[in-house]
XYZ file of N, CA, C and O in Angstrom:
588
model
N 25.211 -2.322 -64.283
C 26.023 -1.771 -65.413
C 26.971 -0.689 -65.040
O 28.041 -0.521 -65.489
N 26.476 0.195 -64.132
C 27.382 1.469 -63.751
C 28.647 0.864 -62.914
O 29.615 1.492 -62.891
N 28.536 -0.377 -62.205
C 29.549 -0.663 -61.490
C 30.368 -1.815 -62.198
O 31.371 -2.446 -61.690
N 30.002 -2.042 -63.437
C 30.846 -2.927 -64.229
C 32.266 -2.504 -64.528
O 32.654 -1.306 -64.794
N 33.290 -3.362 -64.007
C 34.720 -3.199 -64.317
C 35.142 -3.947 -65.690
O 34.642 -4.950 -65.882
N 36.372 -3.493 -66.210
C 36.878 -4.065 -67.299
C 37.052 -5.755 -66.952
O 36.914 -6.591 -67.814
N 37.633 -6.074 -65.808
C 37.917 -7.320 -65.329
C 36.706 -8.241 -65.178
O 36.911 -9.507 -64.924
N 35.501 -7.566 -65.159
C 34.218 -8.427 -64.945
C 33.673 -8.911 -66.290
O 32.723 -9.842 -66.140
N 34.278 -8.611 -67.365
C 33.928 -9.098 -68.613
C 34.854 -10.371 -69.088
O 36.081 -10.283 -69.125
N 34.106 -11.516 -69.536
C 34.921 -12.528 -69.995
C 34.261 -12.937 -71.407
O 33.292 -13.465 -71.586
N 35.079 -12.162 -72.291
C 34.610 -12.337 -73.800
C 34.745 -13.768 -74.323
O 33.862 -14.031 -75.113
N 35.545 -14.551 -73.810
C 35.781 -15.837 -74.277
C 34.422 -16.810 -73.944
O 34.086 -17.680 -74.806
N 33.892 -16.446 -72.779
C 32.631 -17.248 -72.454
C 31.452 -16.376 -72.775
O 30.298 -16.757 -72.408
N 31.517 -15.104 -73.112
C 30.538 -14.045 -73.246
C 29.629 -13.969 -72.022
O 28.468 -14.104 -72.131
N 30.312 -13.742 -70.939
C 29.588 -13.552 -69.623
C 30.161 -12.249 -69.011
O 31.348 -11.904 -69.099
N 29.390 -11.677 -68.140
C 29.867 -10.587 -67.248
C 29.468 -10.964 -65.812
O 28.502 -11.642 -65.493
N 30.344 -10.645 -64.854
C 30.174 -10.786 -63.544
C 29.540 -9.547 -62.850
O 30.003 -8.409 -63.120
N 28.311 -9.647 -62.426
C 27.496 -8.595 -61.863
C 27.407 -8.627 -60.373
O 27.184 -9.765 -59.768
N 27.694 -7.540 -59.701
C 27.236 -7.355 -58.262
C 25.963 -6.704 -57.997
O 25.947 -5.580 -58.358
N 25.096 -7.372 -57.345
C 23.734 -6.768 -57.150
C 23.615 -6.269 -55.722
O 24.595 -6.150 -55.013
N 22.394 -6.194 -55.235
C 22.184 -5.586 -53.920
C 22.863 -6.550 -52.827
O 22.882 -7.937 -53.119
N 23.419 -6.048 -51.836
C 24.051 -6.793 -50.765
C 25.362 -7.408 -51.206
O 25.842 -8.429 -50.765
N 25.944 -6.880 -52.482
C 27.176 -7.346 -53.160
C 26.917 -8.982 -53.421
O 28.010 -9.545 -53.586
N 25.761 -9.407 -53.835
C 25.578 -10.697 -54.319
C 26.209 -10.638 -55.718
O 25.769 -9.972 -56.605
N 26.959 -11.739 -55.944
C 27.576 -11.881 -57.321
C 26.804 -12.826 -58.136
O 26.258 -13.903 -57.642
N 26.648 -12.585 -59.401
C 26.158 -13.397 -60.376
C 26.742 -13.251 -61.696
O 27.435 -12.320 -61.926
N 26.538 -14.340 -62.563
C 27.090 -14.246 -63.961
C 26.006 -14.288 -64.858
O 25.068 -14.956 -64.855
N 26.121 -13.212 -65.683
C 25.097 -12.951 -66.894
C 25.654 -13.101 -68.133
O 26.667 -12.373 -68.482
N 24.955 -13.904 -69.043
C 25.464 -14.074 -70.409
C 25.121 -12.929 -71.278
O 24.155 -12.057 -70.887
N 25.827 -12.564 -72.407
C 25.480 -11.660 -73.242
C 25.744 -12.136 -74.652
O 26.552 -13.122 -74.844
N 24.977 -11.697 -75.669
C 24.971 -12.229 -77.088
C 26.134 -11.476 -77.921
O 26.824 -10.656 -77.488
N 26.118 -12.091 -79.097
C 27.178 -11.748 -79.989
C 26.944 -10.210 -80.426
O 28.010 -9.383 -80.472
N 25.821 -9.607 -80.619
C 25.665 -7.962 -80.791
C 26.214 -7.331 -79.691
O 26.924 -6.239 -79.858
N 25.907 -7.700 -78.461
C 26.426 -6.872 -77.332
C 27.943 -7.145 -77.254
O 28.669 -6.138 -76.982
N 28.407 -8.324 -77.592
C 29.956 -8.465 -77.595
C 30.511 -7.429 -78.599
O 31.518 -6.785 -78.248
N 30.067 -7.382 -79.753
C 30.598 -6.432 -80.783
C 30.517 -5.083 -80.185
O 31.538 -4.344 -80.366
N 29.316 -4.654 -79.636
C 29.251 -3.321 -79.137
C 30.261 -3.124 -77.972
O 30.943 -1.940 -77.925
N 30.384 -3.970 -77.150
C 31.252 -3.807 -75.902
C 32.796 -3.753 -76.271
O 33.536 -2.898 -75.878
N 33.055 -4.554 -77.236
C 34.502 -4.589 -77.771
C 34.829 -3.225 -78.482
O 35.741 -2.606 -78.290
N 33.764 -2.723 -79.258
C 33.929 -1.517 -79.890
C 34.132 -0.288 -78.902
O 35.012 0.546 -79.053
N 33.384 -0.386 -77.985
C 33.289 0.649 -76.779
C 34.721 0.553 -76.111
O 35.388 1.637 -75.885
N 35.149 -0.506 -75.791
C 36.372 -0.735 -75.124
C 37.481 -0.379 -75.849
O 38.463 0.265 -75.308
N 37.610 -0.549 -77.175
C 38.624 -0.250 -77.889
C 38.695 1.135 -78.601
O 39.766 1.796 -78.851
N 37.506 1.626 -78.930
C 37.480 2.937 -79.694
C 36.730 4.082 -78.770
O 37.360 5.224 -78.796
N 35.772 3.816 -78.026
C 35.138 4.805 -77.295
C 35.678 5.152 -75.953
O 35.926 6.392 -75.655
N 35.913 4.076 -75.092
C 36.502 4.303 -73.765
C 37.698 5.028 -73.716
O 37.924 5.985 -72.969
N 38.605 4.751 -74.553
C 39.971 5.371 -74.405
C 39.950 6.927 -74.631
O 40.820 7.586 -74.077
N 38.946 7.320 -75.343
C 38.798 8.880 -75.531
C 38.286 9.446 -74.268
O 38.533 10.753 -74.213
N 37.836 8.745 -73.297
C 37.124 9.396 -72.102
C 38.134 9.153 -70.774
O 37.856 9.721 -69.883
N 39.049 8.189 -70.902
C 39.857 7.782 -69.908
C 40.572 9.020 -69.149
O 41.109 9.927 -69.814
N 40.427 9.077 -67.817
C 40.989 10.099 -67.030
C 41.603 9.325 -65.794
O 41.489 8.275 -65.545
N 42.355 10.130 -65.011
C 43.024 9.663 -63.694
C 41.814 8.902 -62.949
O 42.165 7.901 -62.276
N 40.630 9.490 -62.931
C 39.690 8.935 -61.943
C 38.819 7.730 -62.578
O 38.043 7.138 -61.958
N 39.197 7.273 -63.839
C 38.512 6.258 -64.531
C 38.731 4.771 -63.929
O 37.803 4.001 -63.846
N 39.922 4.738 -63.391
C 40.350 3.299 -62.772
C 39.981 2.216 -63.639
O 40.297 2.275 -64.888
N 39.283 1.188 -63.179
C 38.895 0.119 -64.047
C 37.524 -0.048 -64.398
O 37.034 -0.938 -65.008
N 36.808 1.128 -64.351
C 35.448 1.215 -64.839
C 35.369 0.991 -66.186
O 36.128 1.453 -67.074
N 34.263 0.150 -66.564
C 34.054 -0.081 -68.024
C 33.318 1.016 -68.748
O 33.889 1.465 -69.789
N 32.256 1.371 -68.209
C 31.541 2.552 -68.724
C 31.897 3.818 -68.162
O 31.943 3.983 -66.790
N 32.113 4.791 -68.998
C 32.556 5.938 -68.397
C 31.697 7.129 -68.857
O 31.114 7.219 -69.953
N 31.412 8.160 -67.962
C 30.857 9.497 -68.303
C 31.671 10.351 -69.150
O 32.818 10.086 -69.352
N 31.002 11.413 -69.438
C 31.776 12.533 -70.215
C 32.984 13.069 -69.620
O 33.944 13.469 -70.345
N 33.062 12.996 -68.198
C 34.357 13.616 -67.536
C 35.279 12.524 -67.207
O 36.212 12.748 -66.478
N 34.973 11.320 -67.638
C 35.932 10.228 -67.362
C 35.710 9.368 -66.115
O 36.397 8.316 -65.943
N 34.671 9.658 -65.368
C 34.446 9.006 -64.176
C 33.467 7.751 -64.355
O 32.917 7.821 -65.520
N 33.280 6.986 -63.529
C 32.226 5.938 -63.595
C 30.950 6.477 -64.153
O 30.482 7.525 -63.529
N 30.198 5.767 -65.019
C 28.912 6.230 -65.503
C 27.982 6.231 -64.335
O 27.849 5.422 -63.405
N 27.079 7.342 -64.334
C 26.146 7.627 -63.422
C 24.867 7.053 -63.685
O 24.428 7.227 -64.801
N 24.170 6.417 -62.609
C 22.805 5.980 -62.905
C 21.813 6.819 -63.557
O 20.994 6.475 -64.263
N 21.954 8.104 -63.095
C 20.960 9.091 -63.739
C 21.158 9.250 -65.183
O 20.282 9.442 -65.939
N 22.457 9.248 -65.663
C 22.797 9.409 -67.113
C 22.237 8.099 -67.804
O 21.688 8.275 -68.929
N 22.371 6.913 -67.182
C 21.832 5.655 -67.837
C 20.335 5.841 -68.032
O 19.629 5.489 -69.106
N 19.622 6.266 -66.843
C 18.123 6.438 -66.932
C 17.819 7.487 -68.053
O 16.804 7.295 -68.762
N 18.503 8.492 -68.119
C 18.230 9.650 -69.253
C 18.400 9.006 -70.621
O 17.459 9.251 -71.520
N 19.441 8.242 -70.874
C 19.717 7.683 -72.153
C 18.652 6.722 -72.467
O 18.128 6.732 -73.746
N 18.305 5.913 -71.502
C 17.236 4.917 -71.812
C 15.918 5.644 -72.066
O 15.213 5.155 -73.160
N 15.465 6.559 -71.242
C 14.167 7.203 -71.512
C 14.314 7.959 -72.922
O 13.299 7.952 -73.620
N 15.355 8.569 -73.404
C 15.399 9.283 -74.618
C 15.227 8.176 -75.666
O 14.755 8.543 -76.754
N 16.039 7.143 -75.640
C 16.029 6.008 -76.712
C 14.574 5.614 -76.875
O 14.150 5.406 -78.011
N 13.970 5.162 -75.698
C 12.713 4.644 -75.897
C 11.639 5.703 -76.350
O 10.816 5.360 -77.120
N 11.915 6.821 -75.887
C 10.925 7.906 -76.429
C 11.141 8.235 -77.732
O 10.153 8.859 -78.354
N 12.211 7.830 -78.441
C 12.307 8.118 -79.886
C 11.611 7.051 -80.718
O 11.518 7.155 -81.961
N 11.105 5.909 -80.001
C 10.294 4.864 -80.727
C 8.907 5.285 -80.647
O 8.213 5.413 -79.696
N 8.271 5.496 -81.913
C 6.941 5.892 -81.951
C 5.999 4.844 -81.392
O 6.240 3.526 -81.664
N 4.996 5.300 -80.422
C 4.160 4.197 -79.870
C 4.625 3.498 -78.619
O 3.897 2.673 -77.937
N 6.049 3.795 -78.356
C 6.567 2.891 -77.152
C 6.123 3.606 -75.861
O 6.021 4.863 -75.720
N 5.882 2.964 -74.829
C 5.466 3.313 -73.479
C 6.779 3.881 -72.909
O 7.810 3.366 -73.124
N 6.513 4.973 -72.112
C 7.712 5.480 -71.440
C 8.340 4.591 -70.458
O 7.641 3.954 -69.751
N 9.579 4.312 -70.536
C 10.248 3.260 -69.815
C 11.785 3.582 -69.479
O 12.388 4.305 -70.272
N 12.121 3.158 -68.202
C 13.455 3.330 -67.793
C 14.226 2.000 -67.761
O 13.696 1.082 -68.274
N 15.466 2.030 -67.204
C 16.188 0.698 -67.181
C 15.548 -0.531 -66.484
O 15.526 -1.503 -66.972
N 14.709 -0.026 -65.420
C 13.988 -1.028 -64.774
C 12.817 -1.689 -65.610
O 12.722 -2.968 -65.567
N 12.279 -0.958 -66.421
C 11.273 -1.361 -67.448
C 11.996 -2.356 -68.440
O 11.190 -3.338 -68.763
N 13.036 -2.077 -68.920
C 13.817 -2.924 -69.709
C 14.011 -4.283 -69.137
O 13.911 -5.294 -69.768
N 14.470 -4.235 -67.836
C 14.767 -5.427 -67.223
C 13.529 -6.260 -67.051
O 13.455 -7.571 -67.220
N 12.361 -5.501 -66.757
C 11.132 -6.268 -66.591
C 10.664 -6.922 -67.992
O 10.160 -8.024 -68.083
N 10.846 -6.071 -68.883
C 10.494 -6.583 -70.316
C 11.309 -7.902 -70.646
O 10.731 -8.877 -71.227
N 12.535 -7.863 -70.376
C 13.391 -8.912 -70.760
C 13.000 -10.207 -69.996
O 12.872 -11.199 -70.407
N 12.695 -10.036 -68.627
C 12.267 -11.075 -67.861
C 10.918 -11.693 -68.423
O 10.893 -12.925 -68.539
N 10.108 -10.743 -68.790
C 8.710 -11.293 -69.317
C 8.874 -12.052 -70.609
O 8.399 -13.029 -70.792
N 9.772 -11.474 -71.498
C 10.002 -12.179 -72.703
C 10.625 -13.471 -72.426
O 10.307 -14.591 -73.190
N 11.676 -13.578 -71.600
C 12.253 -14.927 -71.263
C 11.084 -16.001 -70.883
O 11.182 -17.027 -71.448
N 10.339 -15.508 -69.959
C 9.226 -16.417 -69.489
C 8.286 -16.671 -70.618
O 7.850 -17.950 -70.614
N 7.903 -15.923 -71.291
C 7.012 -16.065 -72.515
C 7.663 -17.037 -73.442
O 6.869 -17.786 -74.237
N 8.879 -16.971 -73.608
C 9.577 -17.755 -74.597
C 9.836 -19.280 -74.061
O 10.574 -19.913 -74.677
N 9.530 -19.575 -72.817
C 9.665 -20.835 -72.221
C 10.732 -21.034 -71.281
O 10.935 -22.083 -70.797
N 11.382 -19.905 -70.954
C 12.580 -19.999 -69.854
C 11.763 -20.430 -68.618
O 10.594 -19.940 -68.235
N 12.476 -21.096 -67.689
C 11.929 -21.549 -66.451
C 12.229 -20.456 -65.419
O 13.114 -19.642 -65.502
N 11.315 -20.424 -64.445
C 11.334 -19.338 -63.409
C 12.678 -19.291 -62.614
O 13.163 -18.289 -62.478
N 13.144 -20.427 -62.392
C 14.414 -20.450 -61.563
C 15.560 -19.904 -62.394
O 16.510 -19.107 -61.861
N 15.643 -20.153 -63.662
C 16.718 -19.476 -64.439
C 16.603 -18.074 -64.476
O 17.636 -17.212 -64.507
N 15.362 -17.494 -64.730
C 15.141 -16.095 -64.703
C 15.483 -15.497 -63.474
O 16.069 -14.421 -63.287
N 15.168 -16.134 -62.319
C 15.597 -15.743 -60.906
C 17.063 -15.532 -60.854
O 17.668 -14.609 -60.372
N 17.810 -16.470 -61.516
C 19.214 -16.394 -61.423
C 19.833 -15.217 -62.179
O 20.726 -14.515 -61.735
N 19.141 -15.041 -63.442
C 19.651 -14.033 -64.210
C 19.438 -12.669 -63.678
O 20.132 -11.730 -63.582
N 18.256 -12.429 -62.970
C 17.814 -11.188 -62.350
C 18.633 -11.001 -61.103
O 18.516 -9.822 -60.557
N 19.050 -11.998 -60.395
C 19.727 -11.797 -59.064
C 18.759 -11.803 -57.978
O 19.145 -11.174 -56.926
N 17.572 -12.204 -58.132
C 16.580 -12.241 -57.122
C 17.007 -13.220 -55.955
O 17.346 -14.357 -56.188
N 16.854 -12.792 -54.743
C 17.154 -13.682 -53.622
C 16.172 -14.889 -53.447
O 16.355 -15.984 -53.117
N 14.810 -14.533 -53.728
C 13.749 -15.469 -53.590
C 13.059 -15.639 -54.867
O 12.824 -14.613 -55.730
N 12.429 -16.790 -55.037
C 11.631 -17.106 -56.209
C 10.370 -16.258 -56.228
O 9.858 -15.929 -57.218
N 9.791 -15.934 -55.035
C 8.639 -15.183 -54.878
C 8.755 -13.805 -55.565
O 7.824 -13.351 -56.153
N 10.009 -13.261 -55.457
C 10.110 -11.837 -56.193
C 10.059 -12.260 -57.727
O 9.505 -11.324 -58.399
N 10.739 -13.234 -58.288
C 10.711 -13.337 -59.603
C 9.300 -13.745 -60.068
O 8.885 -13.413 -61.315
N 8.429 -14.354 -59.297
C 7.185 -14.762 -59.663
C 6.113 -13.539 -60.012
O 5.306 -13.656 -60.727
N 6.634 -12.408 -59.499
C 5.851 -11.110 -59.822
C 5.873 -10.961 -61.342
O 4.883 -10.297 -61.873
N 6.815 -11.368 -62.074
C 7.013 -11.255 -63.424
C 6.047 -12.184 -64.277
O 5.718 -11.967 -65.391
N 5.443 -13.146 -63.593
C 4.687 -14.131 -64.263
C 3.313 -13.588 -64.589
O 2.547 -14.240 -65.328
N 2.764 -12.538 -63.854
C 1.416 -12.182 -63.926
C 1.143 -11.809 -65.565
O 0.084 -11.903 -66.015
N 2.137 -11.088 -66.204
C 1.987 -10.671 -67.489
C 1.938 -11.797 -68.394
O 0.915 -11.984 -69.257
N 2.663 -12.919 -68.136
C 2.569 -14.111 -68.954
C 1.243 -14.800 -68.680
O 0.541 -15.352 -69.715
N 0.767 -14.886 -67.558
C -0.701 -15.364 -67.270
C -1.739 -14.509 -67.965
O -2.599 -15.237 -68.659
N -1.643 -13.354 -67.954
C -2.576 -12.530 -68.632
C -2.552 -12.784 -70.152
O -3.544 -12.946 -70.909
N -1.347 -13.020 -70.632
C -1.222 -13.166 -72.017
C -1.678 -14.530 -72.445
O -2.401 -14.788 -73.446
N -1.398 -15.541 -71.636
C -2.157 -16.961 -71.868
C -3.565 -16.927 -71.792
O -4.279 -17.496 -72.570
N -4.213 -16.186 -70.995
C -5.572 -15.949 -70.775
C -6.176 -15.445 -72.058
O -7.176 -15.829 -72.562
N -5.392 -14.354 -72.605
C -5.967 -13.638 -73.682
C -5.928 -14.555 -75.030
O -6.906 -14.713 -75.848
N -4.803 -15.490 -75.046
C -4.769 -16.361 -76.204
C -5.783 -17.483 -76.017
O -6.458 -17.778 -77.060
N -6.086 -17.925 -74.832
C -7.039 -18.864 -74.677
C -8.507 -18.391 -75.048
O -9.109 -19.070 -75.738
N -8.753 -17.105 -74.659
C -10.050 -16.563 -74.905
C -10.214 -16.269 -76.370
O -11.259 -16.493 -76.901
N -9.044 -15.991 -77.162
C -9.174 -15.877 -78.552
C -9.260 -17.096 -79.420
O -9.996 -17.042 -80.511
N -8.659 -18.146 -78.811
C -8.605 -19.294 -79.739
C -9.464 -20.490 -79.219
O -9.597 -21.416 -80.010
N -9.621 -20.740 -77.989
C -10.285 -21.958 -77.581
C -11.806 -21.858 -77.921
O -12.381 -20.855 -77.702
N -12.297 -23.027 -78.510
C -13.705 -22.996 -79.007
C -14.773 -22.849 -77.914
O -15.885 -22.293 -78.170
N -14.409 -23.216 -76.654
C -15.323 -23.049 -75.605
C -15.066 -21.926 -74.560
O -15.366 -21.985 -73.451
N -14.240 -21.054 -75.049
C -13.873 -19.968 -74.059
C -14.961 -18.920 -73.804
O -14.833 -18.144 -72.965
N -15.940 -18.986 -74.728
C -17.012 -17.875 -74.517
C -18.292 -18.464 -74.144
O -18.942 -19.384 -74.280
């Protein structure tokens, strides 16, 4: 997110080009609510912060430079902290939650691997333990011979 440039966004296809570890490139889709927010930021918010050092960065900090990962972490912690009963979580926790929800919703492991940018399927499989635990709980709660 912090490395996102204006040219990395394709609104017509609703995808962004993301560079992960080792400069591995992947394409990540985004939904209509995200498109609205991104367009609003690009046309209304960003121009107020643009400075000489902004270059092509999409997200800018208060001084006009590229958004800092620490600032993102603080914003996420503050936003999640304002939700009653929510566990303390940072950006990586949101990423983990999104992957878990995709898997629980029926997404295949290979697709989630691609979205997350994992080099190996084994890394993505770490996200399945939550899903297996959830399936076990459902089984124990609903199957007549589970006890």
